[in-house]
PDB file of C-alpha atoms and ligand atoms in Angstrom:
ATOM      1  CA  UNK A   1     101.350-113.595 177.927  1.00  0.00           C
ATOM      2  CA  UNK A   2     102.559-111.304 180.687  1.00  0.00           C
ATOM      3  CA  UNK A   3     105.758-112.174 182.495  1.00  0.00           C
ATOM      4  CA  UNK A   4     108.206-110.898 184.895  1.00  0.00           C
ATOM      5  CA  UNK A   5     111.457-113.397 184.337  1.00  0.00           C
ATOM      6  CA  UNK A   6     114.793-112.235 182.142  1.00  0.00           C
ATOM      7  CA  UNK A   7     114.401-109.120 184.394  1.00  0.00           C
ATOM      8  CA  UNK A   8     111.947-107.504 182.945  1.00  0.00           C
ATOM      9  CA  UNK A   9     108.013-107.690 183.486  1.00  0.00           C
ATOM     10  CA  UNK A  10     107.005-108.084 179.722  1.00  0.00           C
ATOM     11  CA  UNK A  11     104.362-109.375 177.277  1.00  0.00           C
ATOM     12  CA  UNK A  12     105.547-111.780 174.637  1.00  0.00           C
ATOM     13  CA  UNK A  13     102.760-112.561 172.647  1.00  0.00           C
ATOM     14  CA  UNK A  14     103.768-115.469 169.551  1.00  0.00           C
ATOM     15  CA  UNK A  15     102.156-114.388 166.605  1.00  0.00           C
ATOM     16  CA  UNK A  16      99.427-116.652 165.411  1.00  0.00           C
ATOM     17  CA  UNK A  17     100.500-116.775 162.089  1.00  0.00           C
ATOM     18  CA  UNK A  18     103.992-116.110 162.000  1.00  0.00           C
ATOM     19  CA  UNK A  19     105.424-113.441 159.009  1.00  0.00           C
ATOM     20  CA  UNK A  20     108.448-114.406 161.209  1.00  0.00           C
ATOM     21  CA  UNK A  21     109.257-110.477 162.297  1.00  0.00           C
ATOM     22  CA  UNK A  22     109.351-109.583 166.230  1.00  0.00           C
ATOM     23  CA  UNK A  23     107.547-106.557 167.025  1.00  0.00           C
ATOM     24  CA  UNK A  24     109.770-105.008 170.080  1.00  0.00           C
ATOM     25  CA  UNK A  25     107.571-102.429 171.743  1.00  0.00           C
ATOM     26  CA  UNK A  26     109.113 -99.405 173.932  1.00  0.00           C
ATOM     27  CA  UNK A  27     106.667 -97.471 176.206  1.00  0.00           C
ATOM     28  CA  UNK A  28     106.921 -93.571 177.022  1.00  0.00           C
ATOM     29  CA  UNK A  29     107.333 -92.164 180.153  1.00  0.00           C
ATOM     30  CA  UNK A  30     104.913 -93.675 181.991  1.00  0.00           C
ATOM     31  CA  UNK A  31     103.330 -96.058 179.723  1.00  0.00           C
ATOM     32  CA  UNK A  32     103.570-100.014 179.932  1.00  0.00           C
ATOM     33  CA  UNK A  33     104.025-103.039 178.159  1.00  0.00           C
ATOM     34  CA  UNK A  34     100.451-103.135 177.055  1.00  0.00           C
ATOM     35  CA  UNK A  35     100.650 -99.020 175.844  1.00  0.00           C
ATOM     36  CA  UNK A  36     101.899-100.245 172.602  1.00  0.00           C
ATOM     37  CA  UNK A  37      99.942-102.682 171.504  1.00  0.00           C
ATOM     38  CA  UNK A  38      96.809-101.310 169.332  1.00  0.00           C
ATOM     39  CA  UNK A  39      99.744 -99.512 167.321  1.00  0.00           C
ATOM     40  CA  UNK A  40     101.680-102.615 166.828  1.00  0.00           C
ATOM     41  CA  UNK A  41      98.471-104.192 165.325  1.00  0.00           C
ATOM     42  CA  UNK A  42      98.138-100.882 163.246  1.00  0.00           C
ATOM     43  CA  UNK A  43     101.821-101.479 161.791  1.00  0.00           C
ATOM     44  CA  UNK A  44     101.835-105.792 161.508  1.00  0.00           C
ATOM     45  CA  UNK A  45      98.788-107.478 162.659  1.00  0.00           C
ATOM     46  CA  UNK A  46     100.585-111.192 161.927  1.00  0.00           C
ATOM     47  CA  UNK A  47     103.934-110.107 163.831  1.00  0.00           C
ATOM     48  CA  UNK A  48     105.361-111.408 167.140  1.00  0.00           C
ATOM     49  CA  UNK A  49     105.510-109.252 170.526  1.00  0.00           C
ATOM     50  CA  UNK A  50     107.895-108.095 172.800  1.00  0.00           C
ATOM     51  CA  UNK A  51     107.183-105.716 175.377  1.00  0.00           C
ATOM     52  CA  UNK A  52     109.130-104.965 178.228  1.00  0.00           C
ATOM     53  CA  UNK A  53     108.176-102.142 180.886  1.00  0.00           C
ATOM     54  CA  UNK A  54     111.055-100.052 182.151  1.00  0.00           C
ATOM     55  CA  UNK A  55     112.409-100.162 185.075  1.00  0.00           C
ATOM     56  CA  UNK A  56     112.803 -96.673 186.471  1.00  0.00           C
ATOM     57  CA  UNK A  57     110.173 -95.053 187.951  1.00  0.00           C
ATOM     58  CA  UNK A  58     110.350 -90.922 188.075  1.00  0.00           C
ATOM     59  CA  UNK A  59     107.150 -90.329 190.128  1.00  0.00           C
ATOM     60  CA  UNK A  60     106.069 -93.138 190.075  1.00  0.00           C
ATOM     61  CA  UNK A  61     106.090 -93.716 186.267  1.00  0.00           C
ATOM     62  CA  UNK A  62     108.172 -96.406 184.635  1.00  0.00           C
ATOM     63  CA  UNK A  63     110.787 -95.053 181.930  1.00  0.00           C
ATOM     64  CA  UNK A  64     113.752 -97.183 180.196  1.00  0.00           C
ATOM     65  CA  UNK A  65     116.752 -94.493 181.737  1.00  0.00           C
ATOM     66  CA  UNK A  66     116.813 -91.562 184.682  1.00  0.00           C
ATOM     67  CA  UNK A  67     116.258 -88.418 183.389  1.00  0.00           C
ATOM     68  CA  UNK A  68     118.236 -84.985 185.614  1.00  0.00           C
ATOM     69  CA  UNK A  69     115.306 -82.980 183.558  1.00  0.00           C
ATOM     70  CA  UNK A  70     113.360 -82.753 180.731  1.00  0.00           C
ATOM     71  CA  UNK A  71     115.640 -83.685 177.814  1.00  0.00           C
ATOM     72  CA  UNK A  72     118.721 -84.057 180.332  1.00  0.00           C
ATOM     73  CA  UNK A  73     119.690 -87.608 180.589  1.00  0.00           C
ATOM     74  CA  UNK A  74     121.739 -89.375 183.108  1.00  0.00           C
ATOM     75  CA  UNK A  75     123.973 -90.562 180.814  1.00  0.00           C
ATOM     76  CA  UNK A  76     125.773 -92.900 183.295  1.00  0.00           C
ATOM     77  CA  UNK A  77     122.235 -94.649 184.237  1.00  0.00           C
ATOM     78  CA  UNK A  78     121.547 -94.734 180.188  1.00  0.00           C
ATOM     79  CA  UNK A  79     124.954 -96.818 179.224  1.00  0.00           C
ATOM     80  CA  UNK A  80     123.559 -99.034 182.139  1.00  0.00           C
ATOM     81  CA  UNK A  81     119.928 -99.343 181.310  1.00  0.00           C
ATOM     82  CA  UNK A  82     120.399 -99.942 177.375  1.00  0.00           C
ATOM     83  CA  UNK A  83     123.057-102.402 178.152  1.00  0.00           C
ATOM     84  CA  UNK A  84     120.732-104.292 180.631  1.00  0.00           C
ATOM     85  CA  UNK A  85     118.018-103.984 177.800  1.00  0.00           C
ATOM     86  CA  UNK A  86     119.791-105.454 175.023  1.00  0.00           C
ATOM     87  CA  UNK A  87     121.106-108.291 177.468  1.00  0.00           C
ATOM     88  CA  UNK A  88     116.891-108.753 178.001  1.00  0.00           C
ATOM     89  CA  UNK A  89     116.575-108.964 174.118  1.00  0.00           C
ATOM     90  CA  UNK A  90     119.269-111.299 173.766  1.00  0.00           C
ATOM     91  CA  UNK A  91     117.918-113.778 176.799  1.00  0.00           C
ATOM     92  CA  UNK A  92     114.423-113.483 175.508  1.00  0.00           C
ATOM     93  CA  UNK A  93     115.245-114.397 171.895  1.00  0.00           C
ATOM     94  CA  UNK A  94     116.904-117.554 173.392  1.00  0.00           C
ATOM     95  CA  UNK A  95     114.202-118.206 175.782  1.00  0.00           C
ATOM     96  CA  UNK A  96     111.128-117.819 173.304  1.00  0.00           C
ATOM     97  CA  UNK A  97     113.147-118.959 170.281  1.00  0.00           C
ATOM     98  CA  UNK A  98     113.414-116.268 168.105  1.00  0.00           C
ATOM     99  CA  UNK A  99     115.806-114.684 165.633  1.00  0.00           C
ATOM    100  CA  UNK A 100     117.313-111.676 166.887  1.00  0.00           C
ATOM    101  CA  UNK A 101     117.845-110.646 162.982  1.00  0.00           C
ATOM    102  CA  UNK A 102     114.033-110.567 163.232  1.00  0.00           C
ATOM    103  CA  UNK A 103     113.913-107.467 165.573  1.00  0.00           C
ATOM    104  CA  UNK A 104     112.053-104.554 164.844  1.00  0.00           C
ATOM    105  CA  UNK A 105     112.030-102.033 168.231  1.00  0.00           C
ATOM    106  CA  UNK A 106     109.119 -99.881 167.481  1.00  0.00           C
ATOM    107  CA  UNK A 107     109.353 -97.045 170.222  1.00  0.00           C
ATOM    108  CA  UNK A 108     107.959 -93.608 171.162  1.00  0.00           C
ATOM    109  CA  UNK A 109     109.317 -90.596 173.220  1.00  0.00           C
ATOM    110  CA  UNK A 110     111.930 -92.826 176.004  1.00  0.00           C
ATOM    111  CA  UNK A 111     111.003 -95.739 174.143  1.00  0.00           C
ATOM    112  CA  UNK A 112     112.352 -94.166 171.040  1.00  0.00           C
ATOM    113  CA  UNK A 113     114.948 -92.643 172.829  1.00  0.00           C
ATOM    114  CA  UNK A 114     116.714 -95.699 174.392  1.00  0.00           C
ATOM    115  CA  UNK A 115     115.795 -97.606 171.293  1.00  0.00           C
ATOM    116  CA  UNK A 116     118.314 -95.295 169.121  1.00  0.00           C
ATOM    117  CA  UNK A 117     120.458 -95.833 172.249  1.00  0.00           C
ATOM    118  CA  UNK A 118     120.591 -99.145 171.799  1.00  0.00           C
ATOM    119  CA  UNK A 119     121.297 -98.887 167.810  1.00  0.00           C
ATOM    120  CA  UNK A 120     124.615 -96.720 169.034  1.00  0.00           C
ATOM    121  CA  UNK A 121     125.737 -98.824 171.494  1.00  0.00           C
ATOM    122  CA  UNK A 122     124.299-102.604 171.273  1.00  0.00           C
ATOM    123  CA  UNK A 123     123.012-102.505 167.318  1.00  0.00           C
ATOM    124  CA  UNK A 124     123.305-106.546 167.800  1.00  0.00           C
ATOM    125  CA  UNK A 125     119.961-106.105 169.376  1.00  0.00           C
ATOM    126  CA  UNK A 126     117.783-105.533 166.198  1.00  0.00           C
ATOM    127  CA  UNK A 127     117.819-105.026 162.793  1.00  0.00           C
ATOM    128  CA  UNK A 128     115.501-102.473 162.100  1.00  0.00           C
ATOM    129  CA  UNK A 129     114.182 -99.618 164.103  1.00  0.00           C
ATOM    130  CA  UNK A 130     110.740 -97.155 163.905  1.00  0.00           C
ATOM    131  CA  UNK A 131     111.280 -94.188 166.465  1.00  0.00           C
ATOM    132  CA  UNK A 132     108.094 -92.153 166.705  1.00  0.00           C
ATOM    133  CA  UNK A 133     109.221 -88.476 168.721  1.00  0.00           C
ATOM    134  CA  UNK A 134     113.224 -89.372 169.182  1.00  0.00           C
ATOM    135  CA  UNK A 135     115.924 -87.580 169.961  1.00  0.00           C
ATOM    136  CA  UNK A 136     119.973 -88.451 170.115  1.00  0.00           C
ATOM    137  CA  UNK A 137     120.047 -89.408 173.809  1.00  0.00           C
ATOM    138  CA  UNK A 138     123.958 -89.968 173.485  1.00  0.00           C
ATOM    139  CA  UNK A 139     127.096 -89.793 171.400  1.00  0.00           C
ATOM    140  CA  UNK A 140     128.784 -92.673 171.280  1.00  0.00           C
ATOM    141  CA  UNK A 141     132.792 -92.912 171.611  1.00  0.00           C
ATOM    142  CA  UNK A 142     133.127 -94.888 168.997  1.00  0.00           C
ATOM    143  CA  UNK A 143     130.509 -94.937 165.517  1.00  0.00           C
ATOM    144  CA  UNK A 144     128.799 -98.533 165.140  1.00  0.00           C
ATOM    145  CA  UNK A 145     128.481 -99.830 161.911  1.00  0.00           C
ATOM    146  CA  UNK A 146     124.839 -99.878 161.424  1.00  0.00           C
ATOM    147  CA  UNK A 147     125.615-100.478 157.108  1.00  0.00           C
ATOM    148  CA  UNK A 148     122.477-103.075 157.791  1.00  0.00           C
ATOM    149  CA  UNK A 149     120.469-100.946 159.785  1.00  0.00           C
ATOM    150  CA  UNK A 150     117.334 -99.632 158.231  1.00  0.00           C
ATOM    151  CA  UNK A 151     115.065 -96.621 160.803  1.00  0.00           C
ATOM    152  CA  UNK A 152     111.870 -94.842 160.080  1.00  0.00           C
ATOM    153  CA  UNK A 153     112.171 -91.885 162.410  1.00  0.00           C
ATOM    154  CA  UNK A 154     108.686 -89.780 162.516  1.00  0.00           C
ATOM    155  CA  UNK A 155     108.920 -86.380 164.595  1.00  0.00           C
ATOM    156  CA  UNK A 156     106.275 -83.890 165.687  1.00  0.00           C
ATOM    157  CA  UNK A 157     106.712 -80.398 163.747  1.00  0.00           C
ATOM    158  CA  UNK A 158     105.310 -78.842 166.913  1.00  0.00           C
ATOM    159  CA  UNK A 159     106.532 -80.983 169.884  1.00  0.00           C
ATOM    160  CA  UNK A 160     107.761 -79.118 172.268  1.00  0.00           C
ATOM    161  CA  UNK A 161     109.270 -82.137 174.441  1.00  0.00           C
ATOM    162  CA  UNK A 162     111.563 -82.850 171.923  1.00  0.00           C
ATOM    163  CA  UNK A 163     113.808 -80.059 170.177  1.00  0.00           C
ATOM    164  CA  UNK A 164     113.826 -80.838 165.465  1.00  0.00           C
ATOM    165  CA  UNK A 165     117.385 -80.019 165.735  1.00  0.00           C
ATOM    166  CA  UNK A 166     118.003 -83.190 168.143  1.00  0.00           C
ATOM    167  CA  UNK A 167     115.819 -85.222 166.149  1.00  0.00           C
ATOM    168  CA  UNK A 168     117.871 -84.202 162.674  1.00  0.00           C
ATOM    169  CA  UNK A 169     121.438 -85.338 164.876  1.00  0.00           C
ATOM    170  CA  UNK A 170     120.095 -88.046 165.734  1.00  0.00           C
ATOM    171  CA  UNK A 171     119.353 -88.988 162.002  1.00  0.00           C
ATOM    172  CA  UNK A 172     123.067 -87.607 161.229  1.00  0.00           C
ATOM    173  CA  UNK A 173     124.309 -89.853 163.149  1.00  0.00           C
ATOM    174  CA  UNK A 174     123.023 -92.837 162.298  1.00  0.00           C
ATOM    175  CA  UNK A 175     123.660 -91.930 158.625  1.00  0.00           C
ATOM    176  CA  UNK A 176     127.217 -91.570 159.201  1.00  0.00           C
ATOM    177  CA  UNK A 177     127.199 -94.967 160.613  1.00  0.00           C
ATOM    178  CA  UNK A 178     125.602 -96.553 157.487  1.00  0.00           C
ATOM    179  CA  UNK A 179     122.121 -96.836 158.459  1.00  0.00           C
ATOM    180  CA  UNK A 180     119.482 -96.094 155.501  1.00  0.00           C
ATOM    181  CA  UNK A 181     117.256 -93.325 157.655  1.00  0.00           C
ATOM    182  CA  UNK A 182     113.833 -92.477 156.375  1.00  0.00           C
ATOM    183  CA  UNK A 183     112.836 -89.125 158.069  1.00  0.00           C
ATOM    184  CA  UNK A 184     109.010 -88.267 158.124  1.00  0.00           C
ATOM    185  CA  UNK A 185     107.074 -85.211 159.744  1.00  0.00           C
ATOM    186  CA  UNK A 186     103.683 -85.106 160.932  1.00  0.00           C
ATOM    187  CA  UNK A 187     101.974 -81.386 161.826  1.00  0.00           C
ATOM    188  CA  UNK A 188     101.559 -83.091 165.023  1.00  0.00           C
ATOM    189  CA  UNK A 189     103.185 -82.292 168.744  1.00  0.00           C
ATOM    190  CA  UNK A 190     104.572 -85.125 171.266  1.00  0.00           C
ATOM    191  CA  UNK A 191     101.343 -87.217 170.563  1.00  0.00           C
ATOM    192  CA  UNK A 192     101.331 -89.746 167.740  1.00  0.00           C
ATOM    193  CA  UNK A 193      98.764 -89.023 164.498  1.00  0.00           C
ATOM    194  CA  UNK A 194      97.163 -91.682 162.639  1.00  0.00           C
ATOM    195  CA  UNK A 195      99.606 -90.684 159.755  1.00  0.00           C
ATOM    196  CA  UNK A 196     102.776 -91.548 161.651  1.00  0.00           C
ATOM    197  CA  UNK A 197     101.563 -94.981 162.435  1.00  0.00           C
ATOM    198  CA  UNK A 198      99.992 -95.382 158.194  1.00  0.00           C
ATOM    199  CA  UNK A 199     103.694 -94.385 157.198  1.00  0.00           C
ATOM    200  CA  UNK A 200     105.200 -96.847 159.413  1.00  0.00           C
ATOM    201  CA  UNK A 201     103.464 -99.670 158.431  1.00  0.00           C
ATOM    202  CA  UNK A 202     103.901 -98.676 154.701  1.00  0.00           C
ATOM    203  CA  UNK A 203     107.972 -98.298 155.337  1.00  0.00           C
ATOM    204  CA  UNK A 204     108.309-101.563 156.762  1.00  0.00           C
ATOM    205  CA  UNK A 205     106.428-103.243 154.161  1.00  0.00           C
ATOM    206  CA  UNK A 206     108.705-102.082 151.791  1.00  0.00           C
ATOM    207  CA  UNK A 207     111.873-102.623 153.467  1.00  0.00           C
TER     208      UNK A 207
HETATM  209  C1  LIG B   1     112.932 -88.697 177.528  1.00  0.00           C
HETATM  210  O1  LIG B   1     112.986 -88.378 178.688  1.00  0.00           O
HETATM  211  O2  LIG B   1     113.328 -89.787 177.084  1.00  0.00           O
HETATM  212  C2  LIG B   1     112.353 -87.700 176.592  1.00  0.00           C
HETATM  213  O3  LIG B   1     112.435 -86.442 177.125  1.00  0.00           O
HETATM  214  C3  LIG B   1     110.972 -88.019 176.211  1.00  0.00           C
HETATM  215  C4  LIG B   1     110.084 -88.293 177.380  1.00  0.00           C
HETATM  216  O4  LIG B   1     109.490 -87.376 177.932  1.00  0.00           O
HETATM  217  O5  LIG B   1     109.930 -89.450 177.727  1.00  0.00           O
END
């Protein structure tokens, strides 16, 4: 069901029969809200959908934030964007009836990236987290407590968009919050492998 209301154009699609989790998708640059849909399937065929398309268009292609450069954020339009994000989540769980407790954002590259955005600075908006090619895209002021915050973070040993060592903060960081991080590798670059999406769906089985 494709929708442009709450801010956002978006899919929502109810799951048919409901496991009860909410499968939060978050586009690369460039993508849209259908991009990550066979992958969803892949990781919970019997979950419910939210995907919103961001906003910002560099070239023409949407993203979630303004980037200065590659791996340069605007950190100014970031605070903005992730706060007008997890104000969509918030108005779309009322709207379609949903538990926000039921939220897992499943992201990749500045999907991923405002998705751990939103764990540091609005964590009310989901309570668990896969980030497929992430990196920290801020530090926040102030830790969150995340103590009920459970992320699967897969990186690319050979992506050269997005540096290991900001990948391995990023999981610092969350750790010294309190969430429970499970780190995977792939021999992979920016682009997903069937393996990242296998492990997914085998974490969040489990947790
Ligand atoms: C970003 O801009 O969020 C990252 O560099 C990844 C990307 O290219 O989208």
């Amino acid at each position: 069901m494709k929708n442009s209301d709450l801010g956002f154009i978006h899919n929502f699609i109810p799951s048919q029969n409901d496991d009860g989790r909410i499968l939060l998708l978050l586009h690369g640059t460039g993508g849209n809200e259908d991009d990550l849909l066979t992958i969803a399937q892949m990781i919970d065929e019997r979950a419910t959908i939210l995907a919103p398309r961001g906003k910002v268009l560099e070239n023409g292609m949407p993203r979630y934030f303004r980037r200065l450069a590659e791996g340069v954020f605007d950190l100014e339009d970031l605070k903005f964007r992730t706060s007008e994000l997890a104000d969509f989540i918030i108005n779309a769980s009322k709207k379609y009836s949903f538990d926000i407790h039921s939220v897992v954002a499943v992201g990749y590259s500045n999907g991923a990236n405002i998705a751990a955005s939103l764990l540091l600075t609005r964590p009310e908006s989901m309570k668990r987290a896969i980030l497929f090619r992430v990196m920290i895209p801020q530090t926040p002021d102030k830790l969150p407590d995340l103590s009920e915050k459970k992320v699967f973070i897969s990186g690319g040993k050979f992506d050269s968009q997005i540096p290991q060592k900001k990948t391995i903060e990023l999981r610092g960081v969350l750790e010294k919050a309190g969430a429970v991080v499970k780190m995977n590798w792939e021999e992979s670059d920016h682009a997903l492998v069937r393996d990242d999406i296998v492990k997914a769906r085998s974490w969040l089985g489990t947790s």
